[in-house]
Amino acid sequence: MSSNGLLTNKVYGIYEERLEKEVSDGPIPKHIAIIMDGNRRYAREQGLDTKDGHRAGKEKIKDVLDWCMKMGVKTLTVYAFSTENFNREQEEVDFLMDLIGNSLRELADDPRVLENRVRLRAIGERDIIPEDMLEAIEYAERKTADFDKFNFNMAIAYGGRQEIVNAVKDVSARVKSGELDIADIDEDTISECMYTFDVSDPELVLRTSGEYRLSNFLLWQLAYSELYFTDVYWPSFRYIDFLRAIRSYQQRARRFGT
Protein backbone atom coordinates (compact mmCIF):
# COMPACT_ATOMS: atom_id res chain seq x y z
CA MET A 1 0.00 0.00 0.00
CA SER A 2 1.28 3.48 -0.87
CA SER A 3 2.07 6.11 1.75
CA ASN A 4 -1.00 8.06 0.61
CA GLY A 5 -3.15 5.00 1.16
CA LEU A 6 -1.76 4.47 4.65
CA LEU A 7 -2.36 8.11 5.50
CA THR A 8 -5.93 7.91 4.24
CA ASN A 9 -6.61 4.81 6.31
CA LYS A 10 -5.17 6.50 9.40
CA VAL A 11 -7.32 9.59 8.88
CA TYR A 12 -10.43 7.44 8.40
CA GLY A 13 -9.54 5.49 11.54
CA ILE A 14 -9.30 8.66 13.60
CA TYR A 15 -12.55 9.98 12.13
CA GLU A 16 -14.32 6.68 12.80
CA GLU A 17 -13.22 6.69 16.46
CA ARG A 18 -14.43 10.26 16.97
CA LEU A 19 -17.72 9.57 15.21
CA GLU A 20 -18.28 6.43 17.28
CA LYS A 21 -17.72 8.38 20.51
CA GLU A 22 -20.05 11.16 19.37
CA VAL A 23 -22.80 8.71 18.46
CA SER A 24 -22.32 6.64 21.64
CA ASP A 25 -23.01 9.72 23.75
CA GLY A 26 -26.41 10.27 22.11
CA PRO A 27 -29.72 8.36 22.02
CA ILE A 28 -29.42 5.02 20.22
CA PRO A 29 -32.46 3.74 18.30
CA LYS A 30 -33.82 0.53 19.80
CA HIS A 31 -34.88 -0.79 16.39
CA ILE A 32 -33.25 -0.16 13.00
CA ALA A 33 -34.78 -1.42 9.76
CA ILE A 34 -32.72 -1.62 6.57
CA ILE A 35 -33.69 -1.88 2.92
CA MET A 36 -30.58 -3.60 1.59
CA ASP A 37 -30.24 -2.40 -1.99
CA GLY A 38 -27.53 -2.32 -4.63
CA ASN A 39 -26.05 -5.84 -4.77
CA ARG A 40 -26.48 -6.15 -8.54
CA ARG A 41 -25.22 -2.66 -9.33
CA TYR A 42 -22.25 -3.21 -7.02
CA ALA A 43 -21.37 -6.39 -8.91
CA ARG A 44 -21.76 -4.69 -12.29
CA GLU A 45 -19.48 -1.77 -11.36
CA GLN A 46 -16.90 -4.14 -9.87
CA GLY A 47 -16.93 -6.32 -12.97
CA LEU A 48 -18.31 -9.25 -10.99
CA ASP A 49 -21.03 -11.79 -11.61
CA THR A 50 -24.41 -10.86 -10.12
CA LYS A 51 -24.18 -13.82 -7.76
CA ASP A 52 -20.95 -12.41 -6.34
CA GLY A 53 -22.77 -9.18 -5.56
CA HIS A 54 -25.42 -11.09 -3.64
CA ARG A 55 -22.75 -13.09 -1.82
CA ALA A 56 -21.05 -9.85 -0.77
CA GLY A 57 -24.41 -8.54 0.44
CA LYS A 58 -24.93 -11.68 2.50
CA GLU A 59 -21.61 -11.16 4.31
CA LYS A 60 -22.47 -7.51 4.99
CA ILE A 61 -25.47 -8.61 7.06
CA LYS A 62 -23.11 -10.18 9.60
CA ASP A 63 -21.10 -6.96 9.84
CA VAL A 64 -24.16 -4.80 10.43
CA LEU A 65 -25.53 -7.19 13.05
CA ASP A 66 -22.19 -6.90 14.84
CA TRP A 67 -22.37 -3.11 14.67
CA CYS A 68 -25.90 -3.10 16.08
CA MET A 69 -24.85 -5.24 19.03
CA LYS A 70 -21.80 -3.05 19.59
CA MET A 71 -23.87 0.15 19.66
CA GLY A 72 -26.73 -1.29 21.70
CA VAL A 73 -29.38 -1.45 18.95
CA LYS A 74 -31.71 -4.15 20.30
CA THR A 75 -33.57 -5.05 17.11
CA LEU A 76 -32.41 -5.18 13.49
CA THR A 77 -34.85 -5.92 10.65
CA VAL A 78 -33.55 -6.32 7.11
CA TYR A 79 -35.44 -6.56 3.83
CA ALA A 80 -33.92 -9.67 2.27
CA PHE A 81 -36.46 -10.73 -0.35
CA SER A 82 -39.75 -9.10 -1.30
CA THR A 83 -42.80 -10.77 -2.83
CA GLU A 84 -42.02 -8.75 -5.96
CA ASN A 85 -38.57 -10.33 -6.15
CA PHE A 86 -40.21 -13.56 -7.23
CA ASN A 87 -40.69 -11.86 -10.61
CA ARG A 88 -36.95 -12.02 -11.30
CA GLU A 89 -35.34 -14.69 -13.47
CA GLN A 90 -35.95 -18.11 -11.89
CA GLU A 91 -32.22 -18.86 -11.73
CA GLU A 92 -31.63 -15.74 -9.63
CA VAL A 93 -34.63 -16.47 -7.41
CA ASP A 94 -33.40 -20.01 -6.75
CA PHE A 95 -29.90 -18.73 -6.01
CA LEU A 96 -31.20 -16.11 -3.58
CA MET A 97 -33.40 -18.63 -1.78
CA ASP A 98 -30.38 -20.89 -1.26
CA LEU A 99 -28.17 -17.97 -0.24
CA ILE A 100 -30.64 -16.60 2.30
CA GLY A 101 -31.31 -20.05 3.69
CA ASN A 102 -27.58 -20.65 4.14
CA SER A 103 -27.26 -17.24 5.77
CA LEU A 104 -29.88 -18.13 8.36
CA ARG A 105 -28.24 -21.44 9.14
CA GLU A 106 -24.82 -19.79 9.46
CA LEU A 107 -26.20 -17.13 11.77
CA ALA A 108 -27.93 -19.74 13.93
CA ASP A 109 -24.57 -21.52 14.38
CA ASP A 110 -22.50 -18.33 14.73
CA PRO A 111 -20.81 -18.10 18.18
CA ARG A 112 -21.47 -14.33 18.25
CA VAL A 113 -25.19 -14.91 17.84
CA LEU A 114 -25.20 -17.57 20.54
CA GLU A 115 -23.02 -15.62 22.98
CA ASN A 116 -25.05 -12.44 22.57
CA ARG A 117 -28.39 -14.29 22.72
CA VAL A 118 -29.73 -12.98 19.41
CA ARG A 119 -33.18 -14.27 18.54
CA LEU A 120 -33.44 -14.96 14.80
CA ARG A 121 -36.78 -14.77 13.03
CA ALA A 122 -38.12 -14.60 9.50
CA ILE A 123 -41.15 -12.47 8.64
CA GLY A 124 -43.15 -12.83 5.44
CA GLU A 125 -45.47 -15.09 3.46
CA ARG A 126 -44.29 -18.56 4.43
CA ASP A 127 -46.81 -20.35 2.23
CA ILE A 128 -44.92 -19.23 -0.89
CA ILE A 129 -41.42 -20.01 0.41
CA PRO A 130 -39.67 -23.19 -0.88
CA GLU A 131 -39.43 -26.13 1.50
CA ASP A 132 -35.62 -25.92 1.85
CA MET A 133 -35.93 -22.28 2.89
CA LEU A 134 -38.65 -23.12 5.41
CA GLU A 135 -36.39 -25.75 6.96
CA ALA A 136 -33.61 -23.18 7.32
CA ILE A 137 -36.02 -20.69 8.89
CA GLU A 138 -37.36 -23.26 11.33
CA TYR A 139 -33.82 -24.33 12.26
CA ALA A 140 -32.72 -20.75 13.01
CA GLU A 141 -35.87 -19.87 14.91
CA ARG A 142 -35.89 -23.07 16.93
CA LYS A 143 -32.24 -22.76 17.93
CA THR A 144 -32.58 -19.13 19.12
CA ALA A 145 -36.19 -19.16 20.35
CA ASP A 146 -35.25 -18.59 24.00
CA PHE A 147 -32.80 -15.75 23.34
CA ASP A 148 -33.90 -12.34 24.55
CA LYS A 149 -31.03 -9.86 24.42
CA PHE A 150 -31.12 -8.89 20.73
CA ASN A 151 -33.55 -9.50 17.86
CA PHE A 152 -32.71 -10.05 14.21
CA ASN A 153 -35.64 -10.17 11.78
CA MET A 154 -35.14 -11.13 8.15
CA ALA A 155 -38.02 -10.16 5.84
CA ILE A 156 -38.37 -12.96 3.26
CA ALA A 157 -41.20 -13.17 0.71
CA TYR A 158 -42.41 -10.04 2.43
CA GLY A 159 -44.81 -7.30 1.32
CA GLY A 160 -46.05 -4.52 3.57
CA ARG A 161 -49.49 -4.25 2.00
CA GLN A 162 -50.05 -7.99 2.25
CA GLU A 163 -49.05 -7.90 5.91
CA ILE A 164 -51.78 -5.30 6.52
CA VAL A 165 -54.29 -7.38 4.53
CA ASN A 166 -53.42 -10.40 6.68
CA ALA A 167 -53.89 -8.33 9.84
CA VAL A 168 -57.33 -7.17 8.65
CA LYS A 169 -58.30 -10.80 7.99
CA ASP A 170 -57.16 -11.80 11.48
CA VAL A 171 -59.18 -9.01 13.10
CA SER A 172 -62.22 -9.83 10.95
CA ALA A 173 -62.05 -13.48 12.03
CA ARG A 174 -62.00 -12.44 15.69
CA VAL A 175 -65.01 -10.20 15.15
CA LYS A 176 -66.89 -12.96 13.31
CA SER A 177 -66.21 -15.45 16.09
CA GLY A 178 -67.47 -13.01 18.71
CA GLU A 179 -64.06 -12.73 20.36
CA LEU A 180 -63.77 -9.04 19.47
CA ASP A 181 -66.30 -6.21 19.21
CA ILE A 182 -65.96 -3.80 16.29
CA ALA A 183 -66.10 -0.85 18.68
CA ASP A 184 -62.97 -2.13 20.43
CA ILE A 185 -60.79 -2.17 17.31
CA ASP A 186 -57.95 0.37 17.56
CA GLU A 187 -54.34 0.78 16.43
CA ASP A 188 -53.11 -1.66 19.06
CA THR A 189 -55.51 -4.29 17.74
CA ILE A 190 -53.94 -4.04 14.29
CA SER A 191 -50.38 -3.82 15.61
CA GLU A 192 -50.87 -7.05 17.54
CA CYS A 193 -51.51 -8.83 14.23
CA MET A 194 -48.28 -7.64 12.60
CA TYR A 195 -45.25 -9.90 12.17
CA THR A 196 -43.27 -7.61 14.48
CA PHE A 197 -45.97 -7.47 17.17
CA ASP A 198 -43.58 -8.22 20.03
CA VAL A 199 -40.86 -5.65 19.28
CA SER A 200 -40.99 -1.85 19.12
CA ASP A 201 -41.55 -0.14 15.78
CA PRO A 202 -38.34 0.99 14.02
CA GLU A 203 -37.14 4.43 15.03
CA LEU A 204 -34.78 4.52 12.06
CA VAL A 205 -35.12 3.00 8.60
CA LEU A 206 -32.28 3.33 6.14
CA ARG A 207 -31.92 2.41 2.51
CA THR A 208 -28.70 1.95 0.59
CA SER A 209 -27.90 2.50 -3.13
CA GLY A 210 -29.36 5.98 -3.61
CA GLU A 211 -32.99 5.00 -4.11
CA TYR A 212 -35.59 7.13 -2.30
CA ARG A 213 -38.57 4.86 -1.73
CA LEU A 214 -39.83 2.33 0.83
CA SER A 215 -40.66 -0.44 -1.65
CA ASN A 216 -43.58 -1.88 0.33
CA PHE A 217 -41.48 -2.40 3.48
CA LEU A 218 -43.05 -2.32 6.97
CA LEU A 219 -45.69 0.19 5.88
CA TRP A 220 -47.65 0.01 9.13
CA GLN A 221 -44.62 0.02 11.43
CA LEU A 222 -42.83 2.97 9.77
CA ALA A 223 -45.55 5.54 10.51
CA TYR A 224 -43.20 7.62 12.67
CA SER A 225 -39.79 6.27 11.69
CA GLU A 226 -36.96 8.58 10.71
CA LEU A 227 -35.82 7.86 7.15
CA TYR A 228 -32.20 7.88 6.01
CA PHE A 229 -30.95 7.29 2.46
CA THR A 230 -27.37 6.79 1.34
CA ASP A 231 -25.83 6.44 -2.13
CA VAL A 232 -23.59 3.58 -0.95
CA TYR A 233 -24.40 0.13 -2.37
CA TRP A 234 -25.21 -2.43 0.28
CA PRO A 235 -22.03 -4.54 -0.08
CA SER A 236 -19.96 -1.34 0.30
CA PHE A 237 -21.83 -0.12 3.39
CA ARG A 238 -19.24 0.71 6.08
CA TYR A 239 -19.24 1.17 9.83
CA ILE A 240 -18.77 4.90 9.19
CA ASP A 241 -21.93 4.90 7.05
CA PHE A 242 -23.80 3.10 9.82
CA LEU A 243 -22.65 5.64 12.41
CA ARG A 244 -23.60 8.54 10.14
CA ALA A 245 -27.12 7.16 9.85
CA ILE A 246 -27.49 7.03 13.62
CA ARG A 247 -26.00 10.51 13.98
CA SER A 248 -28.57 11.83 11.49
CA TYR A 249 -31.29 10.21 13.61
CA GLN A 250 -29.89 11.86 16.73
CA GLN A 251 -29.90 15.30 15.12
CA ARG A 252 -33.63 15.23 14.35
CA ALA A 253 -36.44 16.48 16.60
CA ARG A 254 -38.90 13.60 16.85
CA ARG A 255 -42.35 15.17 17.38
CA PHE A 256 -44.64 12.26 16.43
CA GLY A 257 -47.09 14.57 14.69
CA THR A 258 -47.29 17.19 17.45
mmCIF file of C-alpha atoms in Angstrom:
data_model
loop_
_atom_site.group_PDB
_atom_site.id
_atom_site.type_symbol
_atom_site.label_atom_id
_atom_site.label_comp_id
_atom_site.label_asym_id
_atom_site.label_seq_id
_atom_site.Cartn_x
_atom_site.Cartn_y
_atom_site.Cartn_z
ATOM 1 C CA MET A 1 0.000 0.000 0.000
ATOM 2 C CA SER A 2 1.278 3.480 -0.871
ATOM 3 C CA SER A 3 2.074 6.115 1.746
ATOM 4 C CA ASN A 4 -0.997 8.064 0.614
ATOM 5 C CA GLY A 5 -3.146 4.998 1.163
ATOM 6 C CA LEU A 6 -1.756 4.467 4.648
ATOM 7 C CA LEU A 7 -2.361 8.114 5.504
ATOM 8 C CA THR A 8 -5.933 7.914 4.237
ATOM 9 C CA ASN A 9 -6.609 4.813 6.312
ATOM 10 C CA LYS A 10 -5.172 6.503 9.396
ATOM 11 C CA VAL A 11 -7.319 9.589 8.883
ATOM 12 C CA TYR A 12 -10.425 7.437 8.398
ATOM 13 C CA GLY A 13 -9.544 5.489 11.543
ATOM 14 C CA ILE A 14 -9.304 8.660 13.603
ATOM 15 C CA TYR A 15 -12.551 9.977 12.130
ATOM 16 C CA GLU A 16 -14.319 6.678 12.803
ATOM 17 C CA GLU A 17 -13.216 6.693 16.459
ATOM 18 C CA ARG A 18 -14.427 10.261 16.967
ATOM 19 C CA LEU A 19 -17.720 9.566 15.210
ATOM 20 C CA GLU A 20 -18.276 6.432 17.277
ATOM 21 C CA LYS A 21 -17.721 8.378 20.513
ATOM 22 C CA GLU A 22 -20.051 11.156 19.369
ATOM 23 C CA VAL A 23 -22.802 8.709 18.462
ATOM 24 C CA SER A 24 -22.317 6.644 21.639
ATOM 25 C CA ASP A 25 -23.010 9.721 23.748
ATOM 26 C CA GLY A 26 -26.413 10.269 22.112
ATOM 27 C CA PRO A 27 -29.722 8.355 22.021
ATOM 28 C CA ILE A 28 -29.423 5.023 20.220
ATOM 29 C CA PRO A 29 -32.464 3.738 18.304
ATOM 30 C CA LYS A 30 -33.822 0.532 19.800
ATOM 31 C CA HIS A 31 -34.877 -0.787 16.388
ATOM 32 C CA ILE A 32 -33.254 -0.157 13.005
ATOM 33 C CA ALA A 33 -34.780 -1.421 9.758
ATOM 34 C CA ILE A 34 -32.721 -1.622 6.573
ATOM 35 C CA ILE A 35 -33.689 -1.885 2.922
ATOM 36 C CA MET A 36 -30.581 -3.604 1.591
ATOM 37 C CA ASP A 37 -30.242 -2.401 -1.988
ATOM 38 C CA GLY A 38 -27.529 -2.324 -4.635
ATOM 39 C CA ASN A 39 -26.047 -5.841 -4.774
ATOM 40 C CA ARG A 40 -26.479 -6.151 -8.537
ATOM 41 C CA ARG A 41 -25.223 -2.655 -9.331
ATOM 42 C CA TYR A 42 -22.249 -3.208 -7.023
ATOM 43 C CA ALA A 43 -21.372 -6.394 -8.913
ATOM 44 C CA ARG A 44 -21.756 -4.686 -12.285
ATOM 45 C CA GLU A 45 -19.485 -1.773 -11.359
ATOM 46 C CA GLN A 46 -16.900 -4.143 -9.872
ATOM 47 C CA GLY A 47 -16.926 -6.322 -12.975
ATOM 48 C CA LEU A 48 -18.312 -9.255 -10.988
ATOM 49 C CA ASP A 49 -21.034 -11.785 -11.609
ATOM 50 C CA THR A 50 -24.414 -10.856 -10.118
ATOM 51 C CA LYS A 51 -24.179 -13.817 -7.758
ATOM 52 C CA ASP A 52 -20.947 -12.411 -6.337
ATOM 53 C CA GLY A 53 -22.768 -9.182 -5.559
ATOM 54 C CA HIS A 54 -25.422 -11.090 -3.644
ATOM 55 C CA ARG A 55 -22.748 -13.086 -1.818
ATOM 56 C CA ALA A 56 -21.050 -9.848 -0.767
ATOM 57 C CA GLY A 57 -24.411 -8.539 0.439
ATOM 58 C CA LYS A 58 -24.931 -11.682 2.503
ATOM 59 C CA GLU A 59 -21.614 -11.159 4.311
ATOM 60 C CA LYS A 60 -22.466 -7.514 4.987
ATOM 61 C CA ILE A 61 -25.472 -8.609 7.058
ATOM 62 C CA LYS A 62 -23.113 -10.182 9.600
ATOM 63 C CA ASP A 63 -21.102 -6.964 9.837
ATOM 64 C CA VAL A 64 -24.163 -4.802 10.428
ATOM 65 C CA LEU A 65 -25.531 -7.189 13.046
ATOM 66 C CA ASP A 66 -22.190 -6.902 14.843
ATOM 67 C CA TRP A 67 -22.370 -3.106 14.671
ATOM 68 C CA CYS A 68 -25.896 -3.102 16.082
ATOM 69 C CA MET A 69 -24.847 -5.243 19.029
ATOM 70 C CA LYS A 70 -21.803 -3.048 19.587
ATOM 71 C CA MET A 71 -23.872 0.149 19.663
ATOM 72 C CA GLY A 72 -26.731 -1.294 21.700
ATOM 73 C CA VAL A 73 -29.379 -1.452 18.949
ATOM 74 C CA LYS A 74 -31.708 -4.147 20.301
ATOM 75 C CA THR A 75 -33.575 -5.054 17.106
ATOM 76 C CA LEU A 76 -32.414 -5.183 13.487
ATOM 77 C CA THR A 77 -34.848 -5.920 10.655
ATOM 78 C CA VAL A 78 -33.546 -6.323 7.109
ATOM 79 C CA TYR A 79 -35.439 -6.558 3.829
ATOM 80 C CA ALA A 80 -33.918 -9.667 2.273
ATOM 81 C CA PHE A 81 -36.464 -10.732 -0.351
ATOM 82 C CA SER A 82 -39.753 -9.096 -1.302
ATOM 83 C CA THR A 83 -42.798 -10.768 -2.827
ATOM 84 C CA GLU A 84 -42.022 -8.746 -5.964
ATOM 85 C CA ASN A 85 -38.565 -10.328 -6.147
ATOM 86 C CA PHE A 86 -40.212 -13.564 -7.231
ATOM 87 C CA ASN A 87 -40.691 -11.858 -10.613
ATOM 88 C CA ARG A 88 -36.951 -12.018 -11.303
ATOM 89 C CA GLU A 89 -35.344 -14.695 -13.468
ATOM 90 C CA GLN A 90 -35.949 -18.107 -11.893
ATOM 91 C CA GLU A 91 -32.221 -18.864 -11.733
ATOM 92 C CA GLU A 92 -31.625 -15.744 -9.634
ATOM 93 C CA VAL A 93 -34.632 -16.467 -7.410
ATOM 94 C CA ASP A 94 -33.398 -20.011 -6.748
ATOM 95 C CA PHE A 95 -29.905 -18.735 -6.012
ATOM 96 C CA LEU A 96 -31.198 -16.113 -3.585
ATOM 97 C CA MET A 97 -33.400 -18.631 -1.781
ATOM 98 C CA ASP A 98 -30.381 -20.892 -1.257
ATOM 99 C CA LEU A 99 -28.175 -17.966 -0.240
ATOM 100 C CA ILE A 100 -30.641 -16.597 2.299
ATOM 101 C CA GLY A 101 -31.311 -20.045 3.695
ATOM 102 C CA ASN A 102 -27.583 -20.648 4.140
ATOM 103 C CA SER A 103 -27.257 -17.242 5.771
ATOM 104 C CA LEU A 104 -29.884 -18.130 8.362
ATOM 105 C CA ARG A 105 -28.239 -21.441 9.141
ATOM 106 C CA GLU A 106 -24.817 -19.794 9.459
ATOM 107 C CA LEU A 107 -26.196 -17.135 11.771
ATOM 108 C CA ALA A 108 -27.927 -19.737 13.927
ATOM 109 C CA ASP A 109 -24.570 -21.515 14.383
ATOM 110 C CA ASP A 110 -22.501 -18.331 14.733
ATOM 111 C CA PRO A 111 -20.810 -18.096 18.184
ATOM 112 C CA ARG A 112 -21.472 -14.325 18.245
ATOM 113 C CA VAL A 113 -25.195 -14.914 17.841
ATOM 114 C CA LEU A 114 -25.200 -17.572 20.542
ATOM 115 C CA GLU A 115 -23.020 -15.623 22.979
ATOM 116 C CA ASN A 116 -25.055 -12.440 22.568
ATOM 117 C CA ARG A 117 -28.394 -14.285 22.717
ATOM 118 C CA VAL A 118 -29.730 -12.979 19.411
ATOM 119 C CA ARG A 119 -33.183 -14.265 18.536
ATOM 120 C CA LEU A 120 -33.441 -14.956 14.803
ATOM 121 C CA ARG A 121 -36.779 -14.770 13.031
ATOM 122 C CA ALA A 122 -38.121 -14.600 9.499
ATOM 123 C CA ILE A 123 -41.148 -12.472 8.639
ATOM 124 C CA GLY A 124 -43.146 -12.834 5.442
ATOM 125 C CA GLU A 125 -45.469 -15.094 3.457
ATOM 126 C CA ARG A 126 -44.293 -18.559 4.433
ATOM 127 C CA ASP A 127 -46.807 -20.345 2.234
ATOM 128 C CA ILE A 128 -44.922 -19.229 -0.893
ATOM 129 C CA ILE A 129 -41.423 -20.014 0.412
ATOM 130 C CA PRO A 130 -39.665 -23.190 -0.878
ATOM 131 C CA GLU A 131 -39.427 -26.134 1.498
ATOM 132 C CA ASP A 132 -35.624 -25.919 1.847
ATOM 133 C CA MET A 133 -35.931 -22.277 2.889
ATOM 134 C CA LEU A 134 -38.653 -23.123 5.408
ATOM 135 C CA GLU A 135 -36.392 -25.750 6.956
ATOM 136 C CA ALA A 136 -33.613 -23.177 7.323
ATOM 137 C CA ILE A 137 -36.023 -20.687 8.889
ATOM 138 C CA GLU A 138 -37.359 -23.259 11.333
ATOM 139 C CA TYR A 139 -33.818 -24.328 12.260
ATOM 140 C CA ALA A 140 -32.723 -20.749 13.006
ATOM 141 C CA GLU A 141 -35.873 -19.865 14.911
ATOM 142 C CA ARG A 142 -35.895 -23.074 16.935
ATOM 143 C CA LYS A 143 -32.243 -22.756 17.934
ATOM 144 C CA THR A 144 -32.576 -19.135 19.119
ATOM 145 C CA ALA A 145 -36.187 -19.159 20.353
ATOM 146 C CA ASP A 146 -35.252 -18.587 23.998
ATOM 147 C CA PHE A 147 -32.795 -15.755 23.341
ATOM 148 C CA ASP A 148 -33.903 -12.337 24.553
ATOM 149 C CA LYS A 149 -31.030 -9.859 24.419
ATOM 150 C CA PHE A 150 -31.123 -8.886 20.726
ATOM 151 C CA ASN A 151 -33.547 -9.502 17.856
ATOM 152 C CA PHE A 152 -32.715 -10.046 14.208
ATOM 153 C CA ASN A 153 -35.641 -10.165 11.781
ATOM 154 C CA MET A 154 -35.140 -11.133 8.152
ATOM 155 C CA ALA A 155 -38.017 -10.157 5.840
ATOM 156 C CA ILE A 156 -38.372 -12.956 3.264
ATOM 157 C CA ALA A 157 -41.200 -13.169 0.709
ATOM 158 C CA TYR A 158 -42.412 -10.045 2.431
ATOM 159 C CA GLY A 159 -44.812 -7.305 1.321
ATOM 160 C CA GLY A 160 -46.054 -4.516 3.570
ATOM 161 C CA ARG A 161 -49.492 -4.246 1.996
ATOM 162 C CA GLN A 162 -50.053 -7.988 2.247
ATOM 163 C CA GLU A 163 -49.055 -7.903 5.911
ATOM 164 C CA ILE A 164 -51.781 -5.297 6.522
ATOM 165 C CA VAL A 165 -54.285 -7.377 4.535
ATOM 166 C CA ASN A 166 -53.418 -10.402 6.685
ATOM 167 C CA ALA A 167 -53.893 -8.333 9.837
ATOM 168 C CA VAL A 168 -57.327 -7.171 8.653
ATOM 169 C CA LYS A 169 -58.300 -10.798 7.986
ATOM 170 C CA ASP A 170 -57.161 -11.801 11.485
ATOM 171 C CA VAL A 171 -59.177 -9.008 13.100
ATOM 172 C CA SER A 172 -62.219 -9.829 10.951
ATOM 173 C CA ALA A 173 -62.046 -13.476 12.025
ATOM 174 C CA ARG A 174 -61.999 -12.444 15.687
ATOM 175 C CA VAL A 175 -65.015 -10.197 15.147
ATOM 176 C CA LYS A 176 -66.889 -12.956 13.308
ATOM 177 C CA SER A 177 -66.214 -15.454 16.086
ATOM 178 C CA GLY A 178 -67.469 -13.014 18.707
ATOM 179 C CA GLU A 179 -64.057 -12.730 20.363
ATOM 180 C CA LEU A 180 -63.767 -9.041 19.473
ATOM 181 C CA ASP A 181 -66.304 -6.212 19.209
ATOM 182 C CA ILE A 182 -65.964 -3.804 16.285
ATOM 183 C CA ALA A 183 -66.097 -0.845 18.679
ATOM 184 C CA ASP A 184 -62.969 -2.127 20.427
ATOM 185 C CA ILE A 185 -60.793 -2.170 17.307
ATOM 186 C CA ASP A 186 -57.952 0.367 17.561
ATOM 187 C CA GLU A 187 -54.337 0.779 16.431
ATOM 188 C CA ASP A 188 -53.109 -1.655 19.057
ATOM 189 C CA THR A 189 -55.506 -4.294 17.737
ATOM 190 C CA ILE A 190 -53.942 -4.037 14.286
ATOM 191 C CA SER A 191 -50.375 -3.819 15.609
ATOM 192 C CA GLU A 192 -50.870 -7.052 17.544
ATOM 193 C CA CYS A 193 -51.512 -8.826 14.230
ATOM 194 C CA MET A 194 -48.282 -7.645 12.598
ATOM 195 C CA TYR A 195 -45.252 -9.899 12.173
ATOM 196 C CA THR A 196 -43.265 -7.610 14.482
ATOM 197 C CA PHE A 197 -45.970 -7.469 17.166
ATOM 198 C CA ASP A 198 -43.580 -8.216 20.033
ATOM 199 C CA VAL A 199 -40.862 -5.646 19.278
ATOM 200 C CA SER A 200 -40.986 -1.853 19.125
ATOM 201 C CA ASP A 201 -41.549 -0.135 15.776
ATOM 202 C CA PRO A 202 -38.344 0.992 14.019
ATOM 203 C CA GLU A 203 -37.139 4.435 15.027
ATOM 204 C CA LEU A 204 -34.784 4.522 12.056
ATOM 205 C CA VAL A 205 -35.123 2.999 8.598
ATOM 206 C CA LEU A 206 -32.280 3.331 6.140
ATOM 207 C CA ARG A 207 -31.916 2.413 2.509
ATOM 208 C CA THR A 208 -28.699 1.954 0.592
ATOM 209 C CA SER A 209 -27.899 2.503 -3.126
ATOM 210 C CA GLY A 210 -29.357 5.981 -3.606
ATOM 211 C CA GLU A 211 -32.994 5.005 -4.114
ATOM 212 C CA TYR A 212 -35.593 7.129 -2.303
ATOM 213 C CA ARG A 213 -38.574 4.857 -1.726
ATOM 214 C CA LEU A 214 -39.827 2.335 0.832
ATOM 215 C CA SER A 215 -40.657 -0.443 -1.650
ATOM 216 C CA ASN A 216 -43.580 -1.877 0.335
ATOM 217 C CA PHE A 217 -41.482 -2.396 3.477
ATOM 218 C CA LEU A 218 -43.049 -2.316 6.973
ATOM 219 C CA LEU A 219 -45.694 0.191 5.879
ATOM 220 C CA TRP A 220 -47.652 0.015 9.132
ATOM 221 C CA GLN A 221 -44.619 0.020 11.426
ATOM 222 C CA LEU A 222 -42.826 2.971 9.773
ATOM 223 C CA ALA A 223 -45.548 5.544 10.507
ATOM 224 C CA TYR A 224 -43.203 7.625 12.671
ATOM 225 C CA SER A 225 -39.794 6.272 11.693
ATOM 226 C CA GLU A 226 -36.962 8.576 10.713
ATOM 227 C CA LEU A 227 -35.824 7.865 7.151
ATOM 228 C CA TYR A 228 -32.196 7.878 6.015
ATOM 229 C CA PHE A 229 -30.952 7.292 2.465
ATOM 230 C CA THR A 230 -27.368 6.785 1.344
ATOM 231 C CA ASP A 231 -25.827 6.438 -2.126
ATOM 232 C CA VAL A 232 -23.586 3.575 -0.951
ATOM 233 C CA TYR A 233 -24.396 0.133 -2.369
ATOM 234 C CA TRP A 234 -25.215 -2.434 0.282
ATOM 235 C CA PRO A 235 -22.030 -4.545 -0.077
ATOM 236 C CA SER A 236 -19.956 -1.344 0.305
ATOM 237 C CA PHE A 237 -21.828 -0.119 3.394
ATOM 238 C CA ARG A 238 -19.240 0.710 6.077
ATOM 239 C CA TYR A 239 -19.241 1.175 9.833
ATOM 240 C CA ILE A 240 -18.772 4.899 9.191
ATOM 241 C CA ASP A 241 -21.931 4.902 7.051
ATOM 242 C CA PHE A 242 -23.805 3.105 9.822
ATOM 243 C CA LEU A 243 -22.655 5.637 12.414
ATOM 244 C CA ARG A 244 -23.597 8.537 10.141
ATOM 245 C CA ALA A 245 -27.119 7.164 9.846
ATOM 246 C CA ILE A 246 -27.494 7.025 13.623
ATOM 247 C CA ARG A 247 -26.005 10.507 13.983
ATOM 248 C CA SER A 248 -28.568 11.826 11.489
ATOM 249 C CA TYR A 249 -31.290 10.213 13.609
ATOM 250 C CA GLN A 250 -29.888 11.862 16.734
ATOM 251 C CA GLN A 251 -29.899 15.297 15.120
ATOM 252 C CA ARG A 252 -33.631 15.226 14.354
ATOM 253 C CA ALA A 253 -36.436 16.483 16.597
ATOM 254 C CA ARG A 254 -38.900 13.599 16.846
ATOM 255 C CA ARG A 255 -42.351 15.170 17.384
ATOM 256 C CA PHE A 256 -44.637 12.259 16.425
ATOM 257 C CA GLY A 257 -47.090 14.571 14.691
ATOM 258 C CA THR A 258 -47.290 17.192 17.454
#
